[in-house]
mmCIF file with all atom_site columns, C-alpha atoms and ligand atoms in Angstrom:
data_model
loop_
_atom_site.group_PDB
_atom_site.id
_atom_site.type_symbol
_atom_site.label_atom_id
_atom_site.label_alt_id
_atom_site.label_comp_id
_atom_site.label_asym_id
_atom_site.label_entity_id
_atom_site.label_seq_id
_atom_site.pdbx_PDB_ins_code
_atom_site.Cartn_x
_atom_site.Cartn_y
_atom_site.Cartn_z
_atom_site.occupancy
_atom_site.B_iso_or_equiv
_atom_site.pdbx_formal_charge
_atom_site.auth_seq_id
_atom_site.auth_comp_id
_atom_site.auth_asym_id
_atom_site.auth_atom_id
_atom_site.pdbx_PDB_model_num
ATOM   1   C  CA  . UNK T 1 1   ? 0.000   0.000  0.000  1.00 75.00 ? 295 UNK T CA  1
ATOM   2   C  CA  . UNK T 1 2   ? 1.662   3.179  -1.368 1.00 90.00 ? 296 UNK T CA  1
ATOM   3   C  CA  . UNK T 1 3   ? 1.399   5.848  2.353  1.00 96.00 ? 297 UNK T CA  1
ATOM   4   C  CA  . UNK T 1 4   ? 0.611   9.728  1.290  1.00 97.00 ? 298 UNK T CA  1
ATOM   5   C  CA  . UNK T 1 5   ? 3.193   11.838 2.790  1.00 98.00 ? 299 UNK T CA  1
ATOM   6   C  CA  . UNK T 1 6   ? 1.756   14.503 5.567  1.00 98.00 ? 300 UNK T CA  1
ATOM   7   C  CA  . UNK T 1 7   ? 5.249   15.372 6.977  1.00 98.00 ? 301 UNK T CA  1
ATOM   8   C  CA  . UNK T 1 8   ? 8.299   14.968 4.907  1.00 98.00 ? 302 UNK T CA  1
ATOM   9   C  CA  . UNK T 1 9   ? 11.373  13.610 6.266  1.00 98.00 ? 303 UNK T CA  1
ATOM   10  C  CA  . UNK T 1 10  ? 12.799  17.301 5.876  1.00 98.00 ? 304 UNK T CA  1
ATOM   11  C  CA  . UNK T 1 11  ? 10.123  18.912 8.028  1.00 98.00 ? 305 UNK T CA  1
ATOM   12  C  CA  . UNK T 1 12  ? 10.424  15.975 10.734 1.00 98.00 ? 306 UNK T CA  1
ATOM   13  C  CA  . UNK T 1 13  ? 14.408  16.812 10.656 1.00 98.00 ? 307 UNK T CA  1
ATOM   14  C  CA  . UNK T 1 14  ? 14.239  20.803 10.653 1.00 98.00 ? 308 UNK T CA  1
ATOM   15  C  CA  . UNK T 1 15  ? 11.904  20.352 13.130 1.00 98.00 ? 309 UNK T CA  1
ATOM   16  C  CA  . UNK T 1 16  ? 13.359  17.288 15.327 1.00 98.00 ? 310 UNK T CA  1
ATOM   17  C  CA  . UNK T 1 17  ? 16.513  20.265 15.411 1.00 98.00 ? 311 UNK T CA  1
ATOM   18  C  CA  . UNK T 1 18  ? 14.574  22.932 16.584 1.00 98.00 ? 312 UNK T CA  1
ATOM   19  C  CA  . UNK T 1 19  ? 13.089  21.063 19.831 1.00 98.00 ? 313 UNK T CA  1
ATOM   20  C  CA  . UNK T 1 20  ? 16.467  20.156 20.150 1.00 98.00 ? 314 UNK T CA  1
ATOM   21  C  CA  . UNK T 1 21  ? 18.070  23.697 20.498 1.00 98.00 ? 315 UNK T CA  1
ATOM   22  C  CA  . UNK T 1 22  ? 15.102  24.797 22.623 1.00 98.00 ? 316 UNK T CA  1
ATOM   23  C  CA  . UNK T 1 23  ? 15.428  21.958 25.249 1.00 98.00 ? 317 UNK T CA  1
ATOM   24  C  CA  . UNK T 1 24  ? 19.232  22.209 25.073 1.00 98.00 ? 318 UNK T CA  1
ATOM   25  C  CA  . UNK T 1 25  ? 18.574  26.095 25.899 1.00 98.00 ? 319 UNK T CA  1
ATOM   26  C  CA  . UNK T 1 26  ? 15.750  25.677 28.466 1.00 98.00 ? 320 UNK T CA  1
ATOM   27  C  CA  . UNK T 1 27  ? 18.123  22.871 30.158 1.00 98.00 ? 321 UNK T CA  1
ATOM   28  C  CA  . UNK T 1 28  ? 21.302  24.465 29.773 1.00 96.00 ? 322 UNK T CA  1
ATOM   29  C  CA  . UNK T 1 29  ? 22.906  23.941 33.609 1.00 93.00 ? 323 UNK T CA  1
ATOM   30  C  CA  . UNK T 1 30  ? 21.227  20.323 33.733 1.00 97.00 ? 324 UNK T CA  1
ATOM   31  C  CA  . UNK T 1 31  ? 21.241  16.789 32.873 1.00 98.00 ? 325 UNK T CA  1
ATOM   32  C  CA  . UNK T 1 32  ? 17.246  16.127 32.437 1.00 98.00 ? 326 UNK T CA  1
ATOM   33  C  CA  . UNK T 1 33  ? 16.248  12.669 32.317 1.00 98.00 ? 327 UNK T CA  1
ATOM   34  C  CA  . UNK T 1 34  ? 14.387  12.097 28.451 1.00 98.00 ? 328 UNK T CA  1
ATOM   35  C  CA  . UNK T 1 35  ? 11.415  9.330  28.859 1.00 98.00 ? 329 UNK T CA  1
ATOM   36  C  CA  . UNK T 1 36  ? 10.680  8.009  25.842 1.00 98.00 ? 330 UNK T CA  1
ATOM   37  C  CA  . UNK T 1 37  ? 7.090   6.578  25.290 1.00 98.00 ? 331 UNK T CA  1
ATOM   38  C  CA  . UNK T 1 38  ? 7.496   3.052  23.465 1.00 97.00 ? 332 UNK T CA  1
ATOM   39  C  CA  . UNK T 1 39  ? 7.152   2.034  21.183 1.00 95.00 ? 333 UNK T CA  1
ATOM   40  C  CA  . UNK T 1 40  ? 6.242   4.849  18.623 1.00 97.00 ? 334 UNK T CA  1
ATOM   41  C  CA  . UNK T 1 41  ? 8.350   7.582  19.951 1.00 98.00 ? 335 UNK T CA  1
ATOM   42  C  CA  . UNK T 1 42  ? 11.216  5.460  19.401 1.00 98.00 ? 336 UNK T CA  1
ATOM   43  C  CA  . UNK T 1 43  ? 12.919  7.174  16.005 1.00 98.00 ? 337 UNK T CA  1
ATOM   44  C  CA  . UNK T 1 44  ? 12.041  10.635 17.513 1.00 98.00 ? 338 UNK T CA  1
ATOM   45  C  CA  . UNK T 1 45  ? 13.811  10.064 20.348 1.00 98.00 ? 339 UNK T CA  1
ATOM   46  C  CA  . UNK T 1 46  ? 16.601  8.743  18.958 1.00 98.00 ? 340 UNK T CA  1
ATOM   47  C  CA  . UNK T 1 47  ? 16.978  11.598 16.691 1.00 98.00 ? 341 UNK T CA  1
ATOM   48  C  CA  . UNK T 1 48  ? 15.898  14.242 19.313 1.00 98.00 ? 342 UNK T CA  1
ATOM   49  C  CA  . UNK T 1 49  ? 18.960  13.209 21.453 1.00 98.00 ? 343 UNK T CA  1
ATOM   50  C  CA  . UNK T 1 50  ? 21.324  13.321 18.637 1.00 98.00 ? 344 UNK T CA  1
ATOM   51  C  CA  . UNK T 1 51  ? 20.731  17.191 18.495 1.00 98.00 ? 345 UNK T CA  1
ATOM   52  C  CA  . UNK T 1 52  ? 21.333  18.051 22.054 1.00 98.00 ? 346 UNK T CA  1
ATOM   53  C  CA  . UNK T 1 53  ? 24.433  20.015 23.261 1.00 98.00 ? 347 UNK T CA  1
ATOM   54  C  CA  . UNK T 1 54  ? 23.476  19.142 26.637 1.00 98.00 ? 348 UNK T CA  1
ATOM   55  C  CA  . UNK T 1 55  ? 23.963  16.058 28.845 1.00 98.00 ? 349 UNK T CA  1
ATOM   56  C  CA  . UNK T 1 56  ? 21.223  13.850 29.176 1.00 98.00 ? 350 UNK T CA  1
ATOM   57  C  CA  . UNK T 1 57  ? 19.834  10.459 31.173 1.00 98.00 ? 351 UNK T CA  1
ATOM   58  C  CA  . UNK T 1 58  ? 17.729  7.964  28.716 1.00 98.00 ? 352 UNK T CA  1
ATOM   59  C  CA  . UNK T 1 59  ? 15.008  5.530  30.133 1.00 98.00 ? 353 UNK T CA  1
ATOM   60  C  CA  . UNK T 1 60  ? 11.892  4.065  28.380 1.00 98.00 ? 354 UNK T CA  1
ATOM   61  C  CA  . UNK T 1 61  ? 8.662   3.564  29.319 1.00 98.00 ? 355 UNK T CA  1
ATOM   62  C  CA  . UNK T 1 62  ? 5.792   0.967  27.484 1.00 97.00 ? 356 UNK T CA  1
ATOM   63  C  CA  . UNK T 1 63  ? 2.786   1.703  28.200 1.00 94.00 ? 357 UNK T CA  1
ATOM   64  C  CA  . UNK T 1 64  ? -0.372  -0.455 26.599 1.00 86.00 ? 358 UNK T CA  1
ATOM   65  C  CA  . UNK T 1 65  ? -3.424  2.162  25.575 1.00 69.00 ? 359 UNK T CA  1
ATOM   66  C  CA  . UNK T 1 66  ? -4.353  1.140  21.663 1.00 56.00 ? 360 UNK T CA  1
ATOM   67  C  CA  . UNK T 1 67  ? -3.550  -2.930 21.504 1.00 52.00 ? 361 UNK T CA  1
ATOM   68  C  CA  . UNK T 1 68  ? -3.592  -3.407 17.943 1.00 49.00 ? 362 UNK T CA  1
ATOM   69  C  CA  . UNK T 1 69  ? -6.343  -1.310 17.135 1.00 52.00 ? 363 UNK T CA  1
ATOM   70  C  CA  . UNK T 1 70  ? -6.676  2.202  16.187 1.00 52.00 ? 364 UNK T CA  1
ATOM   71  C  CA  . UNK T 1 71  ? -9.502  3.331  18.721 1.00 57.00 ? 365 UNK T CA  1
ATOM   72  C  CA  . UNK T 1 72  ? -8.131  4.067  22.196 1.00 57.00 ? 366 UNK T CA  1
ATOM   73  C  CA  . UNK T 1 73  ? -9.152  1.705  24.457 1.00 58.00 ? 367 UNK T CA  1
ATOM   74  C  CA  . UNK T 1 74  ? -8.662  4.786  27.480 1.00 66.00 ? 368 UNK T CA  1
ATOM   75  C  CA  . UNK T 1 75  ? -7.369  1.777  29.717 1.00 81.00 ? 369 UNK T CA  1
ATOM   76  C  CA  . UNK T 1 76  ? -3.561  2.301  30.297 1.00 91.00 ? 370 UNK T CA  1
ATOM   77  C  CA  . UNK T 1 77  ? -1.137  -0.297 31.383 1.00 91.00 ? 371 UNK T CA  1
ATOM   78  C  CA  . UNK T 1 78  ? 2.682   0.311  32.101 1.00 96.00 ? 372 UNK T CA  1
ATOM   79  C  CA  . UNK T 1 79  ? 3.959   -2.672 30.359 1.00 96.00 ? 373 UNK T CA  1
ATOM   80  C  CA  . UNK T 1 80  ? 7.756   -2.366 30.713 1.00 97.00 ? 374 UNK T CA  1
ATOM   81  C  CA  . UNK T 1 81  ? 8.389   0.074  33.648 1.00 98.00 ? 375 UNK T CA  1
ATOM   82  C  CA  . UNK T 1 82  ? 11.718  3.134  33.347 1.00 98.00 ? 376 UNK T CA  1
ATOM   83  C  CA  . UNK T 1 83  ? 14.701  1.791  35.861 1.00 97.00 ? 377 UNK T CA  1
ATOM   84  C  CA  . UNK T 1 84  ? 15.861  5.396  36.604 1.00 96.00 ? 378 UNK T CA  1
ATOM   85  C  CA  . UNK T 1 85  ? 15.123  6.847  40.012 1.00 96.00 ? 379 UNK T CA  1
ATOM   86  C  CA  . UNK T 1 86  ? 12.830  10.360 39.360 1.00 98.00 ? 380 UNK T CA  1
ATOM   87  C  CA  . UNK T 1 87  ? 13.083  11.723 43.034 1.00 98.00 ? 381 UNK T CA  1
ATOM   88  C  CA  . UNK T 1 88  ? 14.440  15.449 42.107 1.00 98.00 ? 382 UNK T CA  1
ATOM   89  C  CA  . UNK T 1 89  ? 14.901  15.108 38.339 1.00 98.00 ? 383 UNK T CA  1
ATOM   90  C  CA  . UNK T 1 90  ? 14.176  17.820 35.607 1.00 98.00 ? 384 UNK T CA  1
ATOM   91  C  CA  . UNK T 1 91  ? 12.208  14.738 33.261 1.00 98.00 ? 385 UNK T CA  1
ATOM   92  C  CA  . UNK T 1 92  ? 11.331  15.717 29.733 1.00 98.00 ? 386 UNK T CA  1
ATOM   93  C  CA  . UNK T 1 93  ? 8.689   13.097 28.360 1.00 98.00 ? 387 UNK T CA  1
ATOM   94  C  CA  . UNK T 1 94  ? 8.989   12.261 24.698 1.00 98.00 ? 388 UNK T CA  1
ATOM   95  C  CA  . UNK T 1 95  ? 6.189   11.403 22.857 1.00 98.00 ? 389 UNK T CA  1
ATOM   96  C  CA  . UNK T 1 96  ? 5.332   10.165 19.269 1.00 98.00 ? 390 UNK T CA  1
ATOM   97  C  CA  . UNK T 1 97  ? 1.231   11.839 19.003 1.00 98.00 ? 391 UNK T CA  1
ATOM   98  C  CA  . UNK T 1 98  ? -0.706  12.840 21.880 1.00 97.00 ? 392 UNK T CA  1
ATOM   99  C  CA  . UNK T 1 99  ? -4.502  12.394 20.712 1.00 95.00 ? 393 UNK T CA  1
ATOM   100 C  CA  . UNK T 1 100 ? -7.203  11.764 23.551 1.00 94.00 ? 394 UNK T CA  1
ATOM   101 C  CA  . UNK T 1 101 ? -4.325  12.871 25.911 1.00 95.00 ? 395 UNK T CA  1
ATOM   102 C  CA  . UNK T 1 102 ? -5.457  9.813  28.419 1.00 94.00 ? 396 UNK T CA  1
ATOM   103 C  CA  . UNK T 1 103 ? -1.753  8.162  27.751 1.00 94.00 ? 397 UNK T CA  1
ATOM   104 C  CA  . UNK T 1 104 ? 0.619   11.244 28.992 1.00 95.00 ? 398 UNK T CA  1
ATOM   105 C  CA  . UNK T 1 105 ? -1.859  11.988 31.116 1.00 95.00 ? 399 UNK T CA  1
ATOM   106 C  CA  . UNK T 1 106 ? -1.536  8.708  33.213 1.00 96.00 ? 400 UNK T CA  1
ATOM   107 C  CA  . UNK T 1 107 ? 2.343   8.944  32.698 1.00 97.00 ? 401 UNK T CA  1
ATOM   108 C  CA  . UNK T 1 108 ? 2.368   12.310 34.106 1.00 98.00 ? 402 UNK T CA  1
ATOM   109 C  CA  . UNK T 1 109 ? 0.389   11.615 37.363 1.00 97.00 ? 403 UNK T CA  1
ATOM   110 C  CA  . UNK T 1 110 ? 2.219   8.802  37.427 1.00 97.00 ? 404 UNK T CA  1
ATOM   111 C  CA  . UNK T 1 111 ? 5.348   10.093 37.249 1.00 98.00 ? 405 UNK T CA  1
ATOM   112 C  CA  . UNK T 1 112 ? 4.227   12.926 40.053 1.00 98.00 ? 406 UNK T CA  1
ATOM   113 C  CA  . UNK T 1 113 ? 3.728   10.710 42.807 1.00 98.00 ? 407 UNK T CA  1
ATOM   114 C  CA  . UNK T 1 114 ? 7.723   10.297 42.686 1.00 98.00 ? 408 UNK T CA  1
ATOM   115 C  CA  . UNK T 1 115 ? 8.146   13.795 42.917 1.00 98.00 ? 409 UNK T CA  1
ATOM   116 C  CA  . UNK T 1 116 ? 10.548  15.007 40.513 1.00 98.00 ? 410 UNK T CA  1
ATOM   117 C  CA  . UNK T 1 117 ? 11.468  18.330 40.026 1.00 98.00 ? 411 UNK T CA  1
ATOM   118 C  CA  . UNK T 1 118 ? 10.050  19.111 37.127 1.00 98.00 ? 412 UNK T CA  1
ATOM   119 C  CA  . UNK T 1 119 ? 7.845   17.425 34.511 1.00 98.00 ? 413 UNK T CA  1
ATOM   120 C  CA  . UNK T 1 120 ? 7.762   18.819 30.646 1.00 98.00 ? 414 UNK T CA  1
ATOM   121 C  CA  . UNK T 1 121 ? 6.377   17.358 27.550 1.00 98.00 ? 415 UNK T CA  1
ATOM   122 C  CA  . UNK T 1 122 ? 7.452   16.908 24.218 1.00 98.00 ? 416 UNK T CA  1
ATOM   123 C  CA  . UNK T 1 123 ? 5.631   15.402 21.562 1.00 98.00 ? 417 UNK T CA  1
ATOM   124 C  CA  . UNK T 1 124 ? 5.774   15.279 17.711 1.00 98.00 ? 418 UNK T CA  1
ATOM   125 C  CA  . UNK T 1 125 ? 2.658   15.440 17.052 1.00 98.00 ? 419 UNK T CA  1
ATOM   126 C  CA  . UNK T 1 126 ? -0.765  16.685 18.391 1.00 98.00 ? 420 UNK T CA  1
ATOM   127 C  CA  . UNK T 1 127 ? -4.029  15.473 17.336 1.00 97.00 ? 421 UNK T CA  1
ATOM   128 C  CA  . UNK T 1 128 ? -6.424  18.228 19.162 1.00 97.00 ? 422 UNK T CA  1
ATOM   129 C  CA  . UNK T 1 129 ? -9.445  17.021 17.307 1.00 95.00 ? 423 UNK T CA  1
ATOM   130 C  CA  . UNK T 1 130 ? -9.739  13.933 19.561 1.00 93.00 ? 424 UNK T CA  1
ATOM   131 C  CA  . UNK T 1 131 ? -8.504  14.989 23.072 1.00 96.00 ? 425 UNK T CA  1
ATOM   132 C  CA  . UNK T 1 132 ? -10.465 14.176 25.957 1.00 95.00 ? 426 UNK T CA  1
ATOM   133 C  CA  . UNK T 1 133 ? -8.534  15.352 28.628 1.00 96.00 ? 427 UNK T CA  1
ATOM   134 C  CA  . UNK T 1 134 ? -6.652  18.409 28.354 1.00 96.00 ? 428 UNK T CA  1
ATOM   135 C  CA  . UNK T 1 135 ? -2.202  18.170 27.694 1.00 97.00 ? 429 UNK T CA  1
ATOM   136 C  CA  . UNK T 1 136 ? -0.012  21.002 27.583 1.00 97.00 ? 430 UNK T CA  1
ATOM   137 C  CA  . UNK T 1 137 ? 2.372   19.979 25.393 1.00 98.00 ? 431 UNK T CA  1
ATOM   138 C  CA  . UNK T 1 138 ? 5.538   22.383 26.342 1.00 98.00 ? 432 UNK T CA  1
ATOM   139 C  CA  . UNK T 1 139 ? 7.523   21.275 23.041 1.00 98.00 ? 433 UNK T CA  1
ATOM   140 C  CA  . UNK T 1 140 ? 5.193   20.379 20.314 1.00 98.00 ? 434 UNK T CA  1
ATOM   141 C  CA  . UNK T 1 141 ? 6.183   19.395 16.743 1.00 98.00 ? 435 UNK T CA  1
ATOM   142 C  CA  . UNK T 1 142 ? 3.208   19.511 14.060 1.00 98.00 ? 436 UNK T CA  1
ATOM   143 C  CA  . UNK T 1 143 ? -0.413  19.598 14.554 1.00 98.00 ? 437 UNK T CA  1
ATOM   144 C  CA  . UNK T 1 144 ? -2.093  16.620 12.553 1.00 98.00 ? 438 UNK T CA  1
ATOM   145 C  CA  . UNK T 1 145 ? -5.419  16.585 11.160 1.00 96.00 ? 439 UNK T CA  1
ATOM   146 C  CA  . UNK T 1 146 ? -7.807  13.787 12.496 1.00 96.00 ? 440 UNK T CA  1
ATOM   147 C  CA  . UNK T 1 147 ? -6.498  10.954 10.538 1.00 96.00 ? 441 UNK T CA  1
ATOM   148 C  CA  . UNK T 1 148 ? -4.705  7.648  11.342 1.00 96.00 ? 442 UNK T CA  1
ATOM   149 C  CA  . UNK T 1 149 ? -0.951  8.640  10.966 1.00 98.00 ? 443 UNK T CA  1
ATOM   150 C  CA  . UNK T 1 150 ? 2.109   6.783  10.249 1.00 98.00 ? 444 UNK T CA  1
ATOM   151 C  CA  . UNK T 1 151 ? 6.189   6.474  10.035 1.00 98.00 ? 445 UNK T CA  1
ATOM   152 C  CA  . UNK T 1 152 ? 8.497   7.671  11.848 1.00 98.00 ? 446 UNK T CA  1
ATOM   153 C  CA  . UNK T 1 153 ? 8.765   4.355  14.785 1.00 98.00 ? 447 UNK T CA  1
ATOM   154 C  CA  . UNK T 1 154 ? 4.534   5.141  14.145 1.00 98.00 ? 448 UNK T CA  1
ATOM   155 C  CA  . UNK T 1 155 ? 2.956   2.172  13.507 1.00 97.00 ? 449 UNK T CA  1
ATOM   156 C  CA  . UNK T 1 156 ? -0.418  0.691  12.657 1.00 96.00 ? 450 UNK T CA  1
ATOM   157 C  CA  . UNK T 1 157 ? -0.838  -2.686 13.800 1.00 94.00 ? 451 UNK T CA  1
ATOM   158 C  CA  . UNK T 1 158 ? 3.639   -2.635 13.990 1.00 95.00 ? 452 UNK T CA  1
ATOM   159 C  CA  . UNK T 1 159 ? 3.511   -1.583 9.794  1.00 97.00 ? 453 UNK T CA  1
ATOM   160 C  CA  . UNK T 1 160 ? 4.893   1.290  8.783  1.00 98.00 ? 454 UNK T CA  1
ATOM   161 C  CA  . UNK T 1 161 ? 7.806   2.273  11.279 1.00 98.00 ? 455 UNK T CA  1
ATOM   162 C  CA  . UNK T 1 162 ? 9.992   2.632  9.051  1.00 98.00 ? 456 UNK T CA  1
ATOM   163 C  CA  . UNK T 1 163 ? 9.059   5.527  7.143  1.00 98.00 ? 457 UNK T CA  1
ATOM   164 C  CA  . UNK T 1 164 ? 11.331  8.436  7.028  1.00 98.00 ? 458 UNK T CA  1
ATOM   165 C  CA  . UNK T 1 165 ? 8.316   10.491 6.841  1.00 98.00 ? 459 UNK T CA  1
ATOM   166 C  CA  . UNK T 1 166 ? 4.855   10.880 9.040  1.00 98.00 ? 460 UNK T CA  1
ATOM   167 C  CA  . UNK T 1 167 ? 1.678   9.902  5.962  1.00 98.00 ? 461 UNK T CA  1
ATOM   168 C  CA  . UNK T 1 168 ? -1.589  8.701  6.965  1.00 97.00 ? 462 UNK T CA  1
ATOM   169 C  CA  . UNK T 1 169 ? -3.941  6.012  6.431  1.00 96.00 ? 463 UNK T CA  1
ATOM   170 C  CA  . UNK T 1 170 ? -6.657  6.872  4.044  1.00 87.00 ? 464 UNK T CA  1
ATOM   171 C  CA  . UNK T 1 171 ? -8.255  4.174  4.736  1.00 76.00 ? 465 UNK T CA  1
ATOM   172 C  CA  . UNK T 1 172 ? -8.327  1.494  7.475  1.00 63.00 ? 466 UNK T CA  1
ATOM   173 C  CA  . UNK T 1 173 ? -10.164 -1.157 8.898  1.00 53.00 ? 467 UNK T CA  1
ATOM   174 C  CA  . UNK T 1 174 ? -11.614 0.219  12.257 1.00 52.00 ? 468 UNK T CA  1
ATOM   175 C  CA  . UNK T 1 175 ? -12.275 -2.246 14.964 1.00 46.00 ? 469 UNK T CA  1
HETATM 176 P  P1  . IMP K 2 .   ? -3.799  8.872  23.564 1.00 82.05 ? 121 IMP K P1  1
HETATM 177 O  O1  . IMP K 2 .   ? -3.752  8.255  24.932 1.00 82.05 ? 121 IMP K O1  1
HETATM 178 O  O2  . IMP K 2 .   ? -5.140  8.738  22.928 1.00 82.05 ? 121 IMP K O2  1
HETATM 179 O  O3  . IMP K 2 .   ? -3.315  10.298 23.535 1.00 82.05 ? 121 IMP K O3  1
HETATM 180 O  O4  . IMP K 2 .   ? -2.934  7.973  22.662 1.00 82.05 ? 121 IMP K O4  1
HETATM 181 C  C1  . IMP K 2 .   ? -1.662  8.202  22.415 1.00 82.05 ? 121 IMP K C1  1
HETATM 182 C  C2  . IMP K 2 .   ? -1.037  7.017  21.716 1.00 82.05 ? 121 IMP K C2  1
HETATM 183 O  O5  . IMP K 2 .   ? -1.930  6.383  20.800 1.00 82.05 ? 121 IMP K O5  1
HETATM 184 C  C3  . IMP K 2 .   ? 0.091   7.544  20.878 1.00 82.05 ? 121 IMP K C3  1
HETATM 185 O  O6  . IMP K 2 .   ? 1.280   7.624  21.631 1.00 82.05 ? 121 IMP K O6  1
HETATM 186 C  C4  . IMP K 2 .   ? 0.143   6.531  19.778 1.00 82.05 ? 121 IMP K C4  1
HETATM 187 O  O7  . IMP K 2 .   ? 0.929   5.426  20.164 1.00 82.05 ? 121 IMP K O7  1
HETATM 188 C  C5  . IMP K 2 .   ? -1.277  6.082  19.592 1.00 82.05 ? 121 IMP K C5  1
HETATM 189 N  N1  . IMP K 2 .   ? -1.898  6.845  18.487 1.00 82.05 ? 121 IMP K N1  1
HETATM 190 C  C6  . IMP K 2 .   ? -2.733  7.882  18.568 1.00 82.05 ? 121 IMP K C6  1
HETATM 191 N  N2  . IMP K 2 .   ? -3.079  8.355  17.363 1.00 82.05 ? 121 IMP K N2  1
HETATM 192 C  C7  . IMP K 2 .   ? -2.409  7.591  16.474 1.00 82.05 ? 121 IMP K C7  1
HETATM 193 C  C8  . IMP K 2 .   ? -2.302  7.591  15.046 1.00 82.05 ? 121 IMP K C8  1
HETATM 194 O  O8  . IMP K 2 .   ? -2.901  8.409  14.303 1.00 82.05 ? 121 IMP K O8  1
HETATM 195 N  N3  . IMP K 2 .   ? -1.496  6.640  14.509 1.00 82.05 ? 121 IMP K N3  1
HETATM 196 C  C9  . IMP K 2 .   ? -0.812  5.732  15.259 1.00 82.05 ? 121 IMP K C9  1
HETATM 197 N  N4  . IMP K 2 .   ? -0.861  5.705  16.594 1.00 82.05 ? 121 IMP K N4  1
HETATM 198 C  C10 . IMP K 2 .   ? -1.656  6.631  17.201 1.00 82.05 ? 121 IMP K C10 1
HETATM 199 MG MG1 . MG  K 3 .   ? 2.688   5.973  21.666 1.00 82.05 ? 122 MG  K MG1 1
#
């Protein structure tokens, strides 16, 4: 199946850069600790990093909210759990899409209770059309219409990572 392109891989880059300068600026005398959201954040992440002129602490985070359909489900499990301690750290959560918001919501109340000194949020892409909880996103990448994306470590049903740009679904089977 042939994937229209929504973001080219030249937009994702210029932009992957720019969140990159502003989080190296905003976290200039510290070493944040960058949680990436698995699986789909997983290219943006890697990238992200790569642009950084600051020190940084990795961990990942799965968390279950979609299964291996494209509606949300709005029940979250953590699947495979971060091994860093949070207690006092600046923590930046990365992101692939934030659409009903329910996912980085649960991560961020989550990640509260271990009371870290601050909690930011980046995410490539924002899908307002379906939120159902409010997110303040403090390092957003594209707004997306209301379609199924993917590419970029974005997958529908694991297909598609691999694209070196975001496209969409036109069509797909919803279940
Ligand atoms: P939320 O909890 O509804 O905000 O769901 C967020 C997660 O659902 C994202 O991190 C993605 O993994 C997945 N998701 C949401 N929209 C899409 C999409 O258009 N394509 C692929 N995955 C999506
Ligand atoms: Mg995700």
């Amino acid at each position: 199946m042939k994937i229209p392109v929504l973001i080219s891989s030249r937009r994702l880059q210029d932009k992957v850069k720019q969140l990159a300068r502003q989080i190296s600026r905003d976290y200039r005398h510290r070493t944040p600790l960058i949680i990436c959201i698995l699986n789909g954040a997983f290219v943006f992440m890697a990238d992200l990093i790569r642009n950084l002129t600051i020190p940084a602490e990795c961990d990942f985070i799965r968390l279950s909210s979609y299964g291996k359909t494209t509606k949300s489900s709005g029940r979250i499990k953590v699947v495979m759990d971060i091994e860093s301690s949070v207690k006092g750290k600046d923590i930046i959560i990365i992101d692939d899409i934030i659409d009903t918001g329910l996912t980085t919501r649960f991560l961020v109340n989550r990640l509260k209770r271990a009371k870290p000194r601050s909690i930011k949020i980046c995410a490539l892409l924002d899908k307002p059309a379906r939120r159902v909880v409010p997110v303040k996103i403090d390092y957003p990448g594209f707004t997306v219409p209301n379609k199924f994306v993917v590419g970029y470590g974005i997958d529908y049903r694991e297909q598609y990572r691999q694209l070196k740009y975001v496209g969409y679904l036109s069509q797909y089977r919803k279940v």
